[in-house]
Structure formats: C-alpha cells, structure tokens
Amino acid sequence: MSVRILNPNAEVLNKTEALSMNINAAKGLQDVLKTNLGPKGTIKMLVGGAGDIKLTKDGNTLLKEMQIQNPTAIMIARTAVAQDDISGDGTTSTVIFIGELMKQSDRYIDEGMHPRVLVDGFEIAKRATLQFLENFKTPVVMGDQPDKEILRMVARTTLRTKLYEALADQLTEIVMNAVLCIRKPDEPVDLFMVEIMHMRHKFDVDTKLVEGLVLDHGSRHSDMKRRAENCYILTANVSLEYEKSEVNAGFFYSNAEQREAMVAAERRSVDERVRKIIELKNKVCEGTDNNFVVINQKGIDPPSLDLLAKAGIVALRRAKRRNMERLVLACGGEAVNSVDDLTPDVLGWAGLVYEHVLGEEKYTFVENVKNPHSCTILIKGPNDHTIAQIKDAVRDGLRAVKNTLEDEAVILGAGAFEVAARQYLVNEVMKTVKGRAQLGVEAFADALLVIPKTLAENAGLDTQDVIISLKGEHDRGNVVGLNQHTGEPIDPLIEGIFDNYSVKRQIISAGPVIASQLLLVDEVIRAGRNMRKPS
C-alpha cells in the first residue's frame, strides 16, 4: 500500500502473488528444458522470425535462442548460461535443479512455513553437499601421459547427451585426440588452438580430425600446384602488393621510356621482397623434390603471384590472423614480419598441402605435420542444422575433456551422485541440524533427486520404481546409477559413465543461491525508473 501512496501508477504483486509468480516461472522453465536431459532426451526445434530452423538438445543454445519475457525466468536462464560459460556444460541440470528447489519449497510454504527458514536449510544442505562432493569424487592422475580411457569416457558421456549414439562415439575419439594434441605440460589448455571448420559435404559420420590445419581459401593463381608433398612452410605477414603512397602525388612523363622506368621503380620494392622469398626457396629446395609454400596474412598482387608461380612456389594470401598462430604451432617455424635476413630456421614443415574445391568454395589442407600443437576438427554434414548441432556438441566435448585434465577428478554419473548425496543429507546431516531448518535440508535433498527422476522419465520408465530401487541399493552401501535402457540400477564405474567434477560443483553452488533469492522476494513492484542507461 505504501508504494501506492508514493506512486499511484505502480503495479504491485504482494507476498503470495510474488512468490507464486517466481515459483511458476521456475517451474515453467523447468518443464521446457526437462525433456532434453540425458541421452534419451528429446530435441527442440526453434523457428526464427524469417523461418530459419535450429534443431538442438543443448540447453545453452535453447536458453540463448529462446525469447523469454518473464523476468524471473530470464534471471534463471542467465544463471544457467553463465554456468555454461564457466564450465562448458550443465545448463539443463541447473535449470531443472532450481525449478525443483522452488517446487519443493512451494509444498512447505503452502503449509504456512516462512521462506527464510527454508533458505537457512538450503545453505546448510549446500555446504554439506559440497563437502560430500569432495569425498565422493574419483581422483584421476593426469601426468605427462594422461589416462586416455577416463578422458574417453567423460567425452562420451557428454556427447551422448547431445547427439545420437553412433555419431557421439565417433566424435569421442576426435575430441579427445584434439585436446591431447594441443596440450602442453605445465600450461593451461587453450581450446582456441583447435580450429573448428565445417563443410556442407557428405554425411555427419564423415567428420574427422586433421592433425594440421584447414584454411577456408585456396591459391589464386592457375599455374600453382593443387597438391604438393614434403613442403617447407613460410608463415609471413608481409605485404607483397604495390601500395599507393600516403601523400597524393602526381607524376608527369614525356615519353614511353620514362613511363616504363617509373612503373619498374614502383614495382621494384615489391619485386625485391618476392625475389628474397624465391632465393630462400632455391636455397632449401635445390637438388631435392621438396616443395615450398608461402602463407601470407597480407595481400599478394597478380604480378607477384606470377613470379612465385614461375618459381614453383604455392602462395596463399589473406590468411586469417588466428590461423597464423595455429600454423606456427602446427608446422613449427616462426611467423616473419619482414623478408630481410630470411634463414631456413624460420620455416615450418608439412608432409602434404593440397586444395579441395567444393562448389564455389576452396579449402586448403595442411597435413602430416611433424609435431602438431594445433589441429582442426573438420565437421561435415548434409545441411546447416546438422552441422550446427555437431558444432555445439563438439564444443561441449572439448570443454569436458579440458575440465577433466584440469580438475584431475571425475564424478560417477547416471544419477549416482544425486542419490548418494540425498541419502547422506537425510541419514546424516538432518540429525545434526536443530529446529525447522531441517525441513529446508529435506527440501534440498528431495530436489537433488530430480536428475535421476528426469533421466528415468525421458527414457519412458516408471520414476517411482526407479527411485525406490536406487535408494534401496544406496542404503545397502552400493553406489549405483540408472540404466536408461532397462531401468535397473548399474555401476557407473563399470559402464564408464562419468561427469565433470567442476560442472557438478558449479550446479550445487549456483542453484540454491538463485532459488534462495527468488524465495525471499515478497513484493514485485513494476514502477521503477527505466533501469537502462539513457541512450
């Protein structure tokens, strides 16, 4: 009422209305994303204003592309997207977990319980669950030679939730080998050194890992070789084209000889640079059948291309800057900014450089490099939405392998952790908590079960049966997860189903914080000034 006195135009939702709005928004967003969870999850089709289609199971893509208008739902969606930015996965789980926390709280609030008591219980349960997670995780030693089997299992678990099984299993090897290729000891893994290229060509199962680089353009001269073996690679950032002077100057000549002399003088500096490159080529390739490739970040004009082609050099111009970094990591050598004092030490090496023409587009493959620290995942697919789906999945797979290398720990998947944490909270933690905060701990514990429940629901199983059998096994001291094909309990360790430790930790840290903030809202006032900055 007091707000109405200050501003008669204000829209106010009082305590119960504000709470029910927040709880319904969380439930609504949960219901949208719920069906996507796990390997048996369904796919959403997003249709844009211009009729363009996107098929996806990835929670992150859905939340970014969907137009959400409810302010509470926007807040939850932002938390989940931030989860993806930090750890690369777990968006759907975060949304479902927040929704379930709100749903469980709703039961107690209807019975007249104060939200503050629940929030205190959530805080106790969150701390206890994070402590339990530390003891529950499976440590993995990642030395100079990491355990490939564990990395393979983690990548497979992530990819199977995004794509169908056969393709996910094929991409598992590609993703794992890509991360191990760029990994350097005692340095953080830089996933930007994995180039993700796509070609609308053949089928999705033709996606492959190229230990080298794929450039999305070809040479610009008809006489240059389309395929060269045993190549020295010169990575350069040198202008090999005539540049106009910065000052506007006019020249006058009285006969043809003077004009010819002027043209020659203009070209002289560019031709000099080209000549130095040709000299280096002759020096390293003389008497052998080796080839020479120049990949330049700046332009090469037609006369220079002509000179290089006559000398038998393959030249590519206007390569992207990020590819220049990757080239040096893949082929070795150094990137040069000047052609003065060129020595054979600055050259890289590739066993094969060839051009692939697809419709109007040209691709150049640089393969068979000696000691690659950069590689390319070449995604193929018959249409754009297949390619987009694989791209999202590959990004998540790369992040999953990277997280495992950095965490040096994994968590048993298939819902095993959630059931174990729930039993721990109910059987151990609740006994140590005094007063009504126990109910908050209980609500948190029941909310954790939403993950195995949803996995069972999406696989078409009876959720009650599944939860009872999982709880029974855990009470007998067996850590088990859910077999989505049969509904029976399985040992995730034997089946090789592992989740990322950092992802789980982030979900448990972020979920209760947002849920607590939403539960403590007792009035929603739509009368604030425009919060955006004035344009």
Coordinates of C-alpha atoms in Angstrom, one line a residue:
M1 CA 0.0 0.0 0.0
S2 CA 2.8 2.4 0.9
V3 CA 4.2 2.1 -2.7
R4 CA 0.8 3.2 -4.0
I5 CA 0.9 6.4 -1.9
L6 CA 4.3 7.2 -3.4
N7 CA 3.4 6.3 -7.0
P8 CA -0.3 5.7 -7.8
N9 CA 0.7 4.1 -11.2
A10 CA 2.8 1.4 -9.7
E11 CA 1.9 -2.3 -10.3
V12 CA 2.5 -4.3 -7.1
L13 CA 2.3 -8.0 -6.5
N14 CA 2.0 -8.7 -2.8
K15 CA 3.7 -11.5 -0.9
T16 CA 1.8 -14.6 -2.0
E17 CA 1.4 -13.4 -5.6
A18 CA 5.1 -12.5 -5.9
L19 CA 6.1 -15.9 -4.6
S20 CA 3.7 -17.8 -6.8
M21 CA 4.9 -15.8 -9.8
N22 CA 8.5 -16.8 -9.1
I23 CA 7.7 -20.4 -8.4
N24 CA 5.6 -20.7 -11.5
A25 CA 8.3 -19.1 -13.7
A26 CA 10.9 -21.6 -12.3
K27 CA 8.5 -24.5 -12.9
G28 CA 7.7 -23.3 -16.4
L29 CA 11.3 -23.0 -17.5
Q30 CA 12.0 -26.4 -15.9
D31 CA 9.2 -28.0 -17.9
V32 CA 10.5 -26.6 -21.1
L33 CA 14.1 -28.0 -20.6
K34 CA 13.2 -31.1 -18.6
T35 CA 12.6 -33.3 -21.7
N36 CA 16.1 -32.6 -23.1
L37 CA 18.1 -34.1 -20.2
G38 CA 20.3 -37.2 -20.8
P39 CA 21.0 -39.5 -23.8
K40 CA 17.3 -40.3 -24.2
G41 CA 16.2 -36.6 -24.1
T42 CA 14.1 -35.2 -27.0
I43 CA 15.1 -32.5 -29.4
K44 CA 13.6 -29.0 -29.7
M45 CA 13.0 -27.2 -33.0
L46 CA 13.4 -23.4 -32.8
V47 CA 11.9 -21.5 -35.7
G48 CA 13.2 -17.9 -36.2
G49 CA 11.2 -14.9 -37.5
A50 CA 12.5 -15.5 -41.0
G51 CA 11.5 -19.2 -40.9
D52 CA 15.1 -20.4 -40.3
I53 CA 15.2 -23.7 -38.3
K54 CA 17.5 -24.8 -35.5
L55 CA 17.3 -28.3 -34.0
T56 CA 19.0 -28.7 -30.7
K57 CA 19.2 -30.6 -27.4
D58 CA 21.8 -28.3 -25.9
G59 CA 20.3 -26.3 -23.0
N60 CA 22.7 -23.4 -23.5
T61 CA 21.7 -22.9 -27.2
L62 CA 18.0 -23.1 -26.2
L63 CA 18.2 -20.5 -23.5
K64 CA 20.2 -18.2 -25.7
E65 CA 17.9 -18.5 -28.7
M66 CA 14.5 -18.6 -27.0
Q67 CA 12.7 -15.3 -26.4
I68 CA 12.0 -15.3 -22.7
Q69 CA 9.8 -12.5 -21.3
N70 CA 9.2 -13.4 -17.7
P71 CA 11.8 -11.5 -15.5
T72 CA 12.3 -14.5 -13.1
A73 CA 12.8 -16.9 -15.9
I74 CA 15.3 -14.5 -17.5
M75 CA 17.2 -14.5 -14.3
I76 CA 17.3 -18.3 -14.1
A77 CA 18.3 -18.5 -17.8
R78 CA 21.2 -16.1 -17.2
T79 CA 22.5 -18.2 -14.3
A80 CA 22.4 -21.3 -16.5
V81 CA 24.1 -19.6 -19.4
A82 CA 26.8 -18.4 -17.0
Q83 CA 27.2 -22.0 -15.9
D84 CA 28.0 -23.0 -19.5
D85 CA 30.4 -20.1 -19.9
I86 CA 32.3 -21.2 -16.8
S87 CA 32.4 -24.9 -17.1
G88 CA 31.0 -25.7 -20.6
D89 CA 28.1 -28.0 -19.6
G90 CA 25.3 -28.4 -17.0
T91 CA 22.9 -25.8 -18.3
T92 CA 19.8 -28.0 -18.4
S93 CA 20.7 -29.6 -15.0
T94 CA 21.0 -26.1 -13.4
V95 CA 17.6 -25.0 -14.6
I96 CA 15.9 -28.3 -13.6
F97 CA 17.6 -28.2 -10.1
I98 CA 16.5 -24.5 -9.5
G99 CA 12.9 -25.4 -10.7
E100 CA 12.8 -28.4 -8.4
L101 CA 14.1 -26.4 -5.4
M102 CA 11.2 -23.9 -5.9
K103 CA 8.7 -26.8 -6.4
Q104 CA 9.7 -28.5 -3.1
S105 CA 9.7 -25.1 -1.3
D106 CA 6.1 -24.5 -2.6
R107 CA 4.9 -27.5 -0.6
Y108 CA 6.2 -26.2 2.7
I109 CA 5.2 -22.6 2.1
D110 CA 1.6 -23.7 1.4
E111 CA 1.6 -25.2 4.9
G112 CA 2.5 -21.8 6.3
M113 CA 6.3 -22.1 6.6
H114 CA 8.4 -18.9 6.3
P115 CA 10.7 -18.8 3.3
R116 CA 13.6 -17.6 5.5
V117 CA 13.6 -20.9 7.4
L118 CA 13.8 -22.9 4.1
V119 CA 16.6 -20.7 2.9
D120 CA 18.7 -21.3 6.1
G121 CA 18.1 -25.0 5.5
F122 CA 19.3 -24.7 1.9
E123 CA 22.5 -23.0 3.0
I124 CA 23.3 -25.8 5.5
A125 CA 22.5 -28.5 2.8
K126 CA 24.6 -26.8 0.2
R127 CA 27.7 -26.7 2.4
A128 CA 27.2 -30.3 3.4
T129 CA 26.7 -31.4 -0.2
L130 CA 29.8 -29.6 -1.4
Q131 CA 31.7 -31.3 1.4
F132 CA 30.2 -34.7 0.4
L133 CA 31.2 -34.0 -3.3
E134 CA 34.9 -33.6 -2.2
N135 CA 34.8 -37.1 -0.6
F136 CA 32.7 -38.6 -3.4
K137 CA 34.9 -37.6 -6.4
T138 CA 37.2 -40.1 -8.1
P139 CA 40.7 -38.7 -8.3
V140 CA 42.5 -39.2 -11.7
V141 CA 46.2 -38.7 -12.1
M142 CA 46.9 -36.6 -15.2
G143 CA 50.7 -36.5 -15.7
D144 CA 52.5 -36.1 -19.0
Q145 CA 50.6 -39.2 -20.3
P146 CA 47.0 -38.8 -19.1
D147 CA 44.7 -41.9 -18.9
K148 CA 43.0 -41.9 -22.3
E149 CA 40.3 -44.3 -21.2
I150 CA 39.0 -41.9 -18.5
L151 CA 39.0 -38.9 -20.9
R152 CA 37.3 -41.1 -23.5
M153 CA 34.5 -42.0 -21.0
V154 CA 34.0 -38.4 -19.9
A155 CA 33.8 -37.1 -23.5
R156 CA 31.4 -40.0 -24.5
T157 CA 29.1 -39.2 -21.5
T158 CA 28.9 -35.6 -22.5
L159 CA 28.5 -36.2 -26.3
R160 CA 25.8 -38.8 -25.9
T161 CA 23.5 -36.3 -24.3
K162 CA 23.8 -34.1 -27.3
L163 CA 23.9 -36.5 -30.3
Y164 CA 22.8 -40.0 -31.3
E165 CA 25.0 -42.8 -30.0
A166 CA 26.9 -43.9 -33.1
L167 CA 28.0 -40.3 -34.0
A168 CA 28.8 -39.5 -30.4
D169 CA 31.1 -42.5 -30.1
Q170 CA 32.9 -41.4 -33.3
L171 CA 33.3 -37.8 -32.1
T172 CA 34.6 -39.0 -28.7
E173 CA 37.9 -40.1 -30.2
I174 CA 38.2 -36.9 -32.3
V175 CA 37.5 -34.6 -29.3
M176 CA 39.9 -36.5 -27.0
N177 CA 42.8 -36.6 -29.6
A178 CA 42.2 -32.9 -30.4
V179 CA 42.7 -31.8 -26.7
L180 CA 45.7 -34.1 -26.2
C181 CA 47.2 -32.7 -29.4
I182 CA 47.2 -29.1 -28.2
R183 CA 48.0 -29.9 -24.6
K184 CA 51.4 -28.7 -23.4
P185 CA 52.9 -29.7 -20.0
D186 CA 52.6 -27.1 -17.2
E187 CA 50.4 -24.8 -19.3
P188 CA 46.6 -24.3 -19.3
V189 CA 44.9 -25.9 -22.3
D190 CA 43.9 -23.2 -24.9
L191 CA 41.0 -24.6 -26.8
F192 CA 41.3 -21.8 -29.4
M193 CA 44.2 -23.8 -30.8
V194 CA 41.6 -26.3 -32.1
E195 CA 40.2 -24.9 -35.3
I196 CA 36.6 -26.0 -35.9
M197 CA 35.9 -25.9 -39.6
H198 CA 32.7 -27.1 -41.4
M199 CA 32.0 -28.2 -44.9
R200 CA 28.5 -28.8 -46.3
H201 CA 29.5 -32.1 -47.8
K202 CA 28.8 -35.8 -47.4
F203 CA 27.4 -37.1 -44.0
D204 CA 27.8 -36.3 -40.4
V205 CA 29.8 -39.5 -39.8
D206 CA 32.5 -38.2 -42.2
T207 CA 33.5 -35.6 -39.6
K208 CA 37.3 -36.1 -38.9
L209 CA 40.3 -34.7 -37.0
V210 CA 43.0 -33.2 -39.2
E211 CA 46.4 -33.1 -37.3
G212 CA 47.3 -29.9 -39.1
L213 CA 45.2 -27.1 -40.4
V214 CA 42.4 -26.5 -42.8
L215 CA 42.2 -23.0 -44.4
D216 CA 39.0 -21.8 -45.9
H217 CA 40.6 -20.4 -49.1
G218 CA 42.9 -21.6 -51.9
S219 CA 45.7 -20.3 -54.1
R220 CA 44.8 -17.5 -56.5
H221 CA 46.9 -18.5 -59.5
S222 CA 46.0 -21.1 -62.1
D223 CA 49.6 -22.3 -62.6
M224 CA 50.2 -23.1 -58.9
K225 CA 50.2 -26.7 -57.8
R226 CA 47.0 -28.0 -56.3
R227 CA 48.8 -30.7 -54.4
A228 CA 52.4 -30.6 -53.0
E229 CA 54.3 -33.1 -50.9
N230 CA 57.2 -32.5 -48.5
C231 CA 56.6 -28.8 -48.1
Y232 CA 58.6 -26.1 -46.4
I233 CA 56.1 -23.6 -45.0
L234 CA 56.9 -19.9 -44.7
T235 CA 54.3 -18.2 -42.5
A236 CA 54.6 -14.5 -43.3
N237 CA 52.9 -11.2 -42.5
V238 CA 54.5 -9.2 -45.3
S239 CA 52.7 -7.0 -48.0
L240 CA 53.6 -8.4 -51.4
E241 CA 51.4 -5.9 -53.3
Y242 CA 52.0 -2.4 -54.7
E243 CA 50.9 0.1 -52.1
K244 CA 49.9 3.7 -53.0
S245 CA 51.8 6.4 -51.3
E246 CA 50.0 8.1 -48.4
V247 CA 50.6 11.5 -50.0
N248 CA 48.7 12.3 -53.1
A249 CA 51.5 12.9 -55.7
G250 CA 51.3 13.4 -59.5
F251 CA 53.9 12.3 -62.0
F252 CA 54.5 13.7 -65.4
Y253 CA 56.4 11.9 -68.2
S254 CA 57.1 12.9 -71.8
N255 CA 57.7 9.6 -73.5
A256 CA 57.0 5.9 -73.1
E257 CA 60.5 5.0 -71.8
Q258 CA 60.1 7.4 -68.9
R259 CA 56.7 5.7 -68.1
E260 CA 58.2 2.2 -68.2
A261 CA 61.1 3.4 -65.9
M262 CA 58.5 4.8 -63.4
V263 CA 56.4 1.6 -63.4
A264 CA 59.6 -0.5 -62.9
A265 CA 60.6 1.8 -60.0
E266 CA 57.1 1.4 -58.4
R267 CA 57.3 -2.4 -58.6
R268 CA 61.0 -2.6 -57.6
S269 CA 60.4 -2.7 -53.8
V270 CA 57.7 -5.4 -54.1
D271 CA 59.7 -7.5 -56.6
E272 CA 62.7 -7.3 -54.3
R273 CA 60.7 -8.9 -51.5
V274 CA 59.4 -11.6 -53.8
R275 CA 63.0 -12.2 -55.0
K276 CA 64.2 -12.8 -51.5
I277 CA 61.5 -15.4 -50.9
I278 CA 62.4 -17.1 -54.2
E279 CA 66.1 -17.1 -53.1
L280 CA 65.2 -18.8 -49.9
K281 CA 63.2 -21.4 -51.8
N282 CA 66.1 -22.1 -54.1
K283 CA 68.4 -22.4 -51.1
V284 CA 66.4 -25.1 -49.3
C285 CA 64.8 -27.0 -52.1
E286 CA 67.7 -27.2 -54.6
G287 CA 68.6 -30.7 -55.6
T288 CA 65.6 -32.2 -53.8
D289 CA 62.0 -32.8 -54.8
N290 CA 60.7 -30.7 -51.8
N291 CA 58.2 -28.0 -52.3
F292 CA 57.8 -24.5 -50.9
V293 CA 54.5 -22.9 -49.6
V294 CA 54.0 -19.3 -48.6
I295 CA 51.0 -18.5 -46.4
N296 CA 50.7 -14.7 -46.1
Q297 CA 48.4 -12.7 -43.8
K298 CA 48.5 -9.7 -46.1
G299 CA 47.9 -9.4 -49.8
I300 CA 49.9 -10.7 -52.8
D301 CA 49.1 -8.9 -56.1
P302 CA 48.9 -10.7 -59.5
P303 CA 52.4 -9.8 -60.8
S304 CA 53.9 -11.2 -57.5
L305 CA 51.8 -14.3 -57.7
D306 CA 53.1 -14.7 -61.3
L307 CA 56.7 -14.6 -60.2
L308 CA 56.1 -17.0 -57.3
A309 CA 54.2 -19.4 -59.6
K310 CA 57.1 -19.4 -62.2
A311 CA 59.5 -20.3 -59.3
G312 CA 57.2 -23.3 -58.4
I313 CA 56.0 -21.8 -55.1
V314 CA 52.4 -22.3 -53.8
A315 CA 51.2 -19.0 -52.3
L316 CA 48.1 -18.3 -50.3
R317 CA 47.1 -14.7 -49.4
R318 CA 45.0 -13.0 -46.8
A319 CA 45.1 -15.9 -44.2
K320 CA 43.2 -15.2 -41.0
R321 CA 45.2 -13.9 -38.1
R322 CA 44.1 -16.7 -35.7
N323 CA 45.3 -19.2 -38.3
M324 CA 48.8 -17.7 -38.4
E325 CA 49.2 -18.6 -34.7
R326 CA 47.9 -22.1 -35.3
L327 CA 50.1 -22.6 -38.3
V328 CA 53.3 -21.9 -36.3
L329 CA 52.1 -24.3 -33.6
A330 CA 51.1 -27.0 -36.1
C331 CA 54.0 -26.8 -38.6
G332 CA 56.8 -25.3 -36.5
G333 CA 59.0 -22.4 -37.6
E334 CA 58.3 -18.7 -36.9
A335 CA 56.0 -16.1 -38.3
V336 CA 58.0 -13.4 -40.1
N337 CA 57.1 -9.8 -40.5
S338 CA 59.9 -8.9 -42.8
V339 CA 61.7 -10.7 -45.6
D340 CA 65.1 -9.3 -44.7
D341 CA 67.5 -11.8 -43.2
L342 CA 65.4 -14.9 -44.0
T343 CA 67.0 -18.1 -42.9
P344 CA 65.9 -21.8 -43.2
D345 CA 65.2 -21.7 -39.4
V346 CA 62.0 -19.7 -39.8
L347 CA 60.4 -22.4 -42.0
G348 CA 57.9 -24.9 -40.8
W349 CA 57.3 -28.4 -42.4
A350 CA 54.2 -30.2 -43.6
G351 CA 54.2 -33.6 -45.4
L352 CA 51.2 -32.7 -47.6
V353 CA 49.5 -29.5 -48.7
Y354 CA 46.5 -29.9 -51.0
E355 CA 43.5 -27.9 -52.2
H356 CA 39.9 -29.2 -52.1
V357 CA 37.3 -27.5 -54.2
L358 CA 33.7 -27.8 -53.0
G359 CA 31.2 -25.9 -55.3
E360 CA 32.4 -22.3 -55.3
E361 CA 34.5 -22.7 -52.2
K362 CA 38.1 -23.7 -51.9
Y363 CA 39.8 -25.3 -48.8
T364 CA 43.5 -25.8 -48.3
F365 CA 44.6 -28.7 -46.1
V366 CA 48.0 -28.7 -44.4
E367 CA 48.6 -32.2 -43.1
N368 CA 51.3 -34.7 -42.0
V369 CA 53.0 -32.1 -39.8
K370 CA 55.8 -33.4 -37.5
N371 CA 54.9 -32.2 -34.0
P372 CA 51.5 -30.6 -34.0
H373 CA 50.4 -28.4 -31.1
S374 CA 47.3 -27.2 -33.1
C375 CA 44.8 -29.2 -35.1
T376 CA 41.5 -28.9 -36.9
I377 CA 38.2 -30.7 -36.4
L378 CA 36.6 -30.8 -39.8
I379 CA 32.8 -31.1 -39.4
K380 CA 30.8 -32.4 -42.3
G381 CA 27.1 -32.7 -42.7
P382 CA 24.4 -32.6 -45.4
N383 CA 22.7 -29.4 -44.1
D384 CA 23.2 -26.4 -41.9
H385 CA 21.3 -27.6 -38.8
T386 CA 23.2 -30.9 -38.7
I387 CA 26.4 -29.0 -38.8
A388 CA 25.2 -26.5 -36.1
Q389 CA 24.2 -29.4 -33.8
I390 CA 27.6 -31.2 -34.2
K391 CA 29.4 -27.9 -33.6
D392 CA 27.6 -27.3 -30.3
A393 CA 28.3 -30.9 -29.2
V394 CA 32.0 -30.7 -30.2
R395 CA 32.5 -27.5 -28.2
D396 CA 30.9 -29.1 -25.1
G397 CA 33.0 -32.3 -25.6
L398 CA 36.2 -30.3 -25.8
R399 CA 35.4 -28.4 -22.6
A400 CA 34.6 -31.7 -20.8
V401 CA 38.0 -33.2 -21.7
K402 CA 39.7 -29.9 -20.7
N403 CA 37.8 -29.9 -17.4
T404 CA 38.9 -33.4 -16.6
L405 CA 42.6 -32.6 -17.3
E406 CA 42.4 -29.5 -15.0
D407 CA 40.2 -31.0 -12.2
E408 CA 42.2 -34.2 -12.0
A409 CA 38.9 -35.8 -10.8
V410 CA 35.6 -37.2 -12.1
I411 CA 32.2 -37.9 -10.6
L412 CA 30.2 -41.1 -11.1
G413 CA 27.3 -40.2 -13.5
A414 CA 23.9 -41.7 -14.4
G415 CA 22.3 -40.0 -11.3
A416 CA 24.6 -41.9 -8.9
F417 CA 25.9 -38.8 -7.2
E418 CA 22.5 -37.2 -6.7
V419 CA 21.0 -40.3 -5.0
A420 CA 24.1 -40.7 -2.8
A421 CA 24.1 -37.0 -1.8
R422 CA 20.4 -37.3 -1.0
Q423 CA 20.8 -40.3 1.3
Y424 CA 23.8 -38.6 3.0
L425 CA 21.7 -35.4 3.7
V426 CA 18.7 -37.4 5.0
N427 CA 20.6 -40.0 7.0
E428 CA 23.5 -38.0 8.4
V429 CA 23.1 -34.2 8.1
M430 CA 19.5 -33.9 9.2
K431 CA 20.3 -35.5 12.5
T432 CA 22.9 -32.7 13.2
V433 CA 20.5 -29.8 12.3
K434 CA 18.3 -28.4 15.0
G435 CA 14.9 -26.8 14.6
R436 CA 12.8 -26.1 11.5
A437 CA 15.9 -25.7 9.2
Q438 CA 15.7 -29.5 9.0
L439 CA 12.8 -29.0 6.6
G440 CA 15.0 -26.9 4.3
V441 CA 17.6 -29.6 4.3
E442 CA 14.9 -32.2 3.4
A443 CA 13.5 -30.0 0.6
F444 CA 17.1 -29.7 -0.8
A445 CA 17.7 -33.4 -0.5
D446 CA 14.4 -34.2 -2.4
A447 CA 15.2 -31.6 -5.0
L448 CA 18.5 -33.4 -5.8
L449 CA 16.5 -36.5 -6.9
V450 CA 15.1 -34.5 -9.9
I451 CA 18.1 -35.5 -12.0
P452 CA 17.6 -39.4 -11.8
K453 CA 13.8 -38.8 -11.9
T454 CA 14.0 -36.9 -15.1
L455 CA 16.5 -39.3 -16.7
A456 CA 14.0 -42.1 -15.9
E457 CA 11.1 -40.1 -17.2
N458 CA 12.8 -39.3 -20.5
A459 CA 13.6 -43.0 -21.0
G460 CA 10.0 -43.9 -20.6
L461 CA 10.5 -45.7 -17.3
D462 CA 8.4 -45.6 -14.1
T463 CA 10.0 -42.9 -12.0
Q464 CA 8.7 -44.2 -8.6
D465 CA 10.1 -47.7 -9.2
V466 CA 13.4 -46.3 -10.4
I467 CA 13.9 -44.0 -7.4
I468 CA 12.9 -46.7 -4.9
S469 CA 15.3 -49.3 -6.3
L470 CA 18.2 -46.7 -6.5
K471 CA 17.6 -45.6 -2.9
G472 CA 17.5 -49.2 -1.7
E473 CA 20.8 -50.0 -3.4
H474 CA 22.4 -46.9 -1.9
D475 CA 21.1 -47.8 1.6
R476 CA 22.8 -51.2 1.2
G477 CA 26.1 -49.3 0.5
N478 CA 26.2 -49.8 -3.3
V479 CA 26.9 -46.6 -5.3
V480 CA 24.7 -47.1 -8.4
G481 CA 23.2 -45.1 -11.2
L482 CA 20.3 -45.7 -13.6
N483 CA 20.5 -47.9 -16.7
Q484 CA 18.3 -46.0 -19.2
H485 CA 17.6 -49.0 -21.3
T486 CA 16.3 -51.4 -18.7
G487 CA 15.6 -49.1 -15.7
E488 CA 17.8 -51.4 -13.5
P489 CA 20.5 -50.0 -11.2
I490 CA 24.0 -50.1 -12.7
D491 CA 27.5 -49.4 -11.5
P492 CA 28.6 -46.2 -13.4
L493 CA 32.3 -47.1 -12.8
I494 CA 32.0 -50.4 -14.8
E495 CA 29.8 -48.8 -17.5
G496 CA 32.2 -45.8 -17.8
I497 CA 29.6 -43.0 -17.2
F498 CA 31.4 -40.0 -15.7
D499 CA 30.5 -36.4 -15.1
N500 CA 32.8 -33.4 -14.7
Y501 CA 33.6 -32.5 -11.1
S502 CA 33.7 -28.8 -11.8
V503 CA 30.3 -28.9 -13.5
K504 CA 28.6 -30.7 -10.6
R505 CA 30.3 -28.3 -8.1
Q506 CA 29.0 -25.3 -10.1
I507 CA 25.4 -26.6 -10.3
I508 CA 25.3 -27.2 -6.5
S509 CA 26.9 -23.8 -5.8
A510 CA 24.7 -21.8 -8.1
G511 CA 21.3 -23.5 -7.8
P512 CA 20.5 -22.8 -4.1
V513 CA 21.7 -19.2 -4.4
I514 CA 19.3 -18.3 -7.1
A515 CA 16.4 -20.3 -5.5
S516 CA 17.0 -18.6 -2.1
Q517 CA 17.0 -15.1 -3.7
L518 CA 13.7 -15.9 -5.5
L519 CA 12.1 -17.3 -2.3
L520 CA 12.9 -14.2 -0.3
V521 CA 11.1 -11.9 -2.8
D522 CA 8.0 -10.7 -1.1
E523 CA 6.9 -7.9 -3.4
V524 CA 7.3 -7.3 -7.1
I525 CA 7.0 -3.6 -7.9
R526 CA 6.7 -2.5 -11.5
A527 CA 7.2 1.2 -11.1
G528 CA 11.0 1.6 -11.0
R529 CA 12.6 4.2 -13.3
N530 CA 13.9 2.9 -16.6
M531 CA 17.0 0.9 -15.4
R532 CA 18.7 1.0 -18.8
K533 CA 21.1 3.8 -19.3
P534 CA 19.6 6.7 -21.3
S535 CA 20.6 6.3 -25.0

